[in-house]
mmCIF file of C-alpha atoms in Angstrom:
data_model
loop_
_atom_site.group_PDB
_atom_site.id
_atom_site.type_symbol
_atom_site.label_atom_id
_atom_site.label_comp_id
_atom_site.label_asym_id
_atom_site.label_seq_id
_atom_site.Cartn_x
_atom_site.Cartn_y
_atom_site.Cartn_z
ATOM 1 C CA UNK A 1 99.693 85.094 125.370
ATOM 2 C CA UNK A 2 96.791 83.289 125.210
ATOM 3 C CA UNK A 3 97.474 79.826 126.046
ATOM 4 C CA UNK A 4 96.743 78.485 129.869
ATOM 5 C CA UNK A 5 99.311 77.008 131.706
ATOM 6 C CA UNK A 6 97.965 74.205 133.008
ATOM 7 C CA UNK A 7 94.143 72.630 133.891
ATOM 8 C CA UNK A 8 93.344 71.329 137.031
ATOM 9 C CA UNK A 9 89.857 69.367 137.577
ATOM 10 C CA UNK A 10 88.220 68.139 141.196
ATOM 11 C CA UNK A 11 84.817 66.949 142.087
ATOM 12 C CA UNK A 12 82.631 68.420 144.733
ATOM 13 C CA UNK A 13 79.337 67.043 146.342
ATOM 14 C CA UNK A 14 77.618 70.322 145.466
ATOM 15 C CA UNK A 15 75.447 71.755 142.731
ATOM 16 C CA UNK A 16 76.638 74.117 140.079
ATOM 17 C CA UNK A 17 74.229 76.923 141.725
ATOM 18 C CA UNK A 18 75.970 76.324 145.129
ATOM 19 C CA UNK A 19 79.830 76.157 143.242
ATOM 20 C CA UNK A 20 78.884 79.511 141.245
ATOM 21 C CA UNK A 21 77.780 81.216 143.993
ATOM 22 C CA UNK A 22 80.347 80.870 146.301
ATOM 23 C CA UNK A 23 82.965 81.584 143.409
ATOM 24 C CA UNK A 24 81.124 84.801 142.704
ATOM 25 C CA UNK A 25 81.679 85.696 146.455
ATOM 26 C CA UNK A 26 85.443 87.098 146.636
ATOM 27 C CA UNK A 27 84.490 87.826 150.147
ATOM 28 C CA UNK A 28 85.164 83.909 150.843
ATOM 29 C CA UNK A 29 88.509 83.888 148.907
ATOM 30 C CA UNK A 30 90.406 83.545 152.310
ATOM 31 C CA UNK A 31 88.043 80.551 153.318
ATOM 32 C CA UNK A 32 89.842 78.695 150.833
ATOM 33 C CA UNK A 33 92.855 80.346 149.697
ATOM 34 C CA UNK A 34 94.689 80.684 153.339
ATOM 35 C CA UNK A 35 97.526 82.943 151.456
ATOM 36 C CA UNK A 36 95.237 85.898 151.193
ATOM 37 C CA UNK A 37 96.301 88.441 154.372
ATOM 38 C CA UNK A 38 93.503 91.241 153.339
ATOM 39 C CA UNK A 39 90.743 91.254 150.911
ATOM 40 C CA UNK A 40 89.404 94.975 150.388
ATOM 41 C CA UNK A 41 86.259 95.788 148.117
ATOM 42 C CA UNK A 42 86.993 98.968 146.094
ATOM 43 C CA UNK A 43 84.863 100.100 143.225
ATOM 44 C CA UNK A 44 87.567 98.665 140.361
ATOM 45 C CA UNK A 45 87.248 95.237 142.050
ATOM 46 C CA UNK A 46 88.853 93.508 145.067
ATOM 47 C CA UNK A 47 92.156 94.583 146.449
ATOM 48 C CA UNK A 48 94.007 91.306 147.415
ATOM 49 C CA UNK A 49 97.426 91.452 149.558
ATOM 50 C CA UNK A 50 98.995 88.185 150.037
ATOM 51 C CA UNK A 51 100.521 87.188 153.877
ATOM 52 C CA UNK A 52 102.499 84.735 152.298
ATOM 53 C CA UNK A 53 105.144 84.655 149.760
ATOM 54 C CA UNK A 54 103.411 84.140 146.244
ATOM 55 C CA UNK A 55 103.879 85.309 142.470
ATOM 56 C CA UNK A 56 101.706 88.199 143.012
ATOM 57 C CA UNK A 57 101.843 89.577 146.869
ATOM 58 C CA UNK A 58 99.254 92.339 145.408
ATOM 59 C CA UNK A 59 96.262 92.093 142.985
ATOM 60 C CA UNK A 60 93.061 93.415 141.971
ATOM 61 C CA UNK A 61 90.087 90.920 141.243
ATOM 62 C CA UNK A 62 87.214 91.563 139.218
ATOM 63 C CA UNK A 63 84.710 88.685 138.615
ATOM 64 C CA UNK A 64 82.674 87.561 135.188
ATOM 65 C CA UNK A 65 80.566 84.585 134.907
ATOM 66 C CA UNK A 66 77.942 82.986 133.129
ATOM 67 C CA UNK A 67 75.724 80.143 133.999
ATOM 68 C CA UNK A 68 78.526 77.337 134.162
ATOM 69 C CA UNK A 69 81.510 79.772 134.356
ATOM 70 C CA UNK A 70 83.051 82.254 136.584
ATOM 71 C CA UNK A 71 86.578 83.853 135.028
ATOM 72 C CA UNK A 72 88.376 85.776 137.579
ATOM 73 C CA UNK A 73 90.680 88.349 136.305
ATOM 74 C CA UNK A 74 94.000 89.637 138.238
ATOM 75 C CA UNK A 75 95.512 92.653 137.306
ATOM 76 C CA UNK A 76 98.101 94.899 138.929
ATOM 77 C CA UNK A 77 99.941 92.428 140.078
ATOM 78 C CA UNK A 78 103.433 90.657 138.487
ATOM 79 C CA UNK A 79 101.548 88.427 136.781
ATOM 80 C CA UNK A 80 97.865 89.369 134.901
ATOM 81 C CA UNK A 81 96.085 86.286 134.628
ATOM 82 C CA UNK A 82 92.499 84.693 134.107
ATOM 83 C CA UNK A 83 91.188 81.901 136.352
ATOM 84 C CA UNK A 84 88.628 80.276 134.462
ATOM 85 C CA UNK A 85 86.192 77.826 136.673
ATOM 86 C CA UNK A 86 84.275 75.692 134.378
ATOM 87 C CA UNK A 87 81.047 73.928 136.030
ATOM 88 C CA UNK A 88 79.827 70.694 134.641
ATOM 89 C CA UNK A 89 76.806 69.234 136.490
ATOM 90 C CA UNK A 90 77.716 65.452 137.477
ATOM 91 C CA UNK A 91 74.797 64.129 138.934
ATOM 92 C CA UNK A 92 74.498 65.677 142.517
ATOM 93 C CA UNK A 93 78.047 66.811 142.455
ATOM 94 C CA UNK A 94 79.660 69.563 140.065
ATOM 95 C CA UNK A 95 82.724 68.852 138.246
ATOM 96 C CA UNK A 96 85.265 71.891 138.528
ATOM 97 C CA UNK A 97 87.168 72.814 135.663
ATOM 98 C CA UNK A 98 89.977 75.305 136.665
ATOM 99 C CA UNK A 99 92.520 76.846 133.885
ATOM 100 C CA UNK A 100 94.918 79.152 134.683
ATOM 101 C CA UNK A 101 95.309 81.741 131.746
ATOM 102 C CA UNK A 102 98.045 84.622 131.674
ATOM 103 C CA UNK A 103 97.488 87.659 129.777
ATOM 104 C CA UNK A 104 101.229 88.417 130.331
ATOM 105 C CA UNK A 105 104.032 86.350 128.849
ATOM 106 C CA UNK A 106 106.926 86.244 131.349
ATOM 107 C CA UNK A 107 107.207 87.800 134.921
ATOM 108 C CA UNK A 108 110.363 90.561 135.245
ATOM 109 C CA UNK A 109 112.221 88.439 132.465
ATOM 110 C CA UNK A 110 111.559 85.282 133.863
ATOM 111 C CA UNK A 111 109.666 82.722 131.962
ATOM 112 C CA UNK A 112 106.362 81.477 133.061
ATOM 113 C CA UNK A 113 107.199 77.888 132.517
ATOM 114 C CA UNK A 114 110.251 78.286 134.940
ATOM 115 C CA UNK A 115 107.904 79.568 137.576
ATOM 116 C CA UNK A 116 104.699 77.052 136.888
ATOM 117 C CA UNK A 117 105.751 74.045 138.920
ATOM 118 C CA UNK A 118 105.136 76.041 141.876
ATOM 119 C CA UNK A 119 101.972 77.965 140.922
ATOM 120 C CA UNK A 120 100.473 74.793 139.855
ATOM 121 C CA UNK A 121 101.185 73.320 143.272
ATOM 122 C CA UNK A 122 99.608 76.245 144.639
ATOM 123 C CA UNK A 123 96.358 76.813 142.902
ATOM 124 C CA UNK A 124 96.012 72.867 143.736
ATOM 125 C CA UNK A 125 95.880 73.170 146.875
ATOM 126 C CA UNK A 126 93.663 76.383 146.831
ATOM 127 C CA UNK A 127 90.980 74.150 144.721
ATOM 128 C CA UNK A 128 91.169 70.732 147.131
ATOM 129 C CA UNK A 129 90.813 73.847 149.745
ATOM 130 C CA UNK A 130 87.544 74.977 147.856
ATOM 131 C CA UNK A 131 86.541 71.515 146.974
ATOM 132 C CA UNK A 132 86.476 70.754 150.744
ATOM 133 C CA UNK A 133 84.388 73.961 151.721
ATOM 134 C CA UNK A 134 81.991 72.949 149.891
ATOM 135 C CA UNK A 135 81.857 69.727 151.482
ATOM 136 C CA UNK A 136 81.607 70.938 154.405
ATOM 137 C CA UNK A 137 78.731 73.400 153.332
ATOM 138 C CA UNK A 138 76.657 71.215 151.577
ATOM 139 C CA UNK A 139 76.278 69.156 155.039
#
């Protein structure tokens, strides 16, 4: 499946540089996504074990990017999935661009469009999380 499952878009008074790097720093995940428990750096990625209840409780994270997009990829988890962050310089800020993009089609039977209304919630929250670290850092 190649279709994303939904686009979600925020602004953030912050230059692409600063946005890019701090997405291509799993390290910070948990600054902004409070659901991660642990966050272990192996040499296939990062290890990610949710404290919460979520879609995938367990997932490995590896990171691509180019100058105006990072693409995390989860694997190993229920659900495979690309996050695609797409950076668009607005002035002094950076528009964020966030698609959600499964590389699986349905979750132990279940179809993904029965379980998107929450994951869209969640990954909302997780980018007005981000958006507001990086309000905070660019003080």
């Amino acid at each position: 499946m190649t279709n994303r499952l939904f686009r979600l878009t925020i602004m953030v008074p912050a230059t692409v540089t600063q946005v890019r790097q701090l997405l291509l720093t799993p390290d910070r995940l948990p600054q902004w996504n409070p659901g991660i428990g642990t966050l272990t750096v192996r040499p296939n990625g990062w290890v990610i074990t949710r404290s919460v209840p979520a879609l995938n409780r367990y997932e490995i994270l590896t990171v691509t990017a180019t100058t105006r997009q990072v693409v995390y990829h989860s694997t190993a988890g229920r659900l495979t999935y690309q996050l695609r962050f797409d950076l668009t310089p607005r002035g002094t800020r950076t528009q964020i661009t966030e698609e959600l993009v499964p590389t699986t089609s349905a979750v132990r039977g279940l179809p993904l469009t029965l379980l998107m209304a929450n994951a869209r919630s969640a990954f909302q929250a997780n980018l007005q999380n981000l958006a507001a670290l990086m309000t905070r850092t660019a003080r």
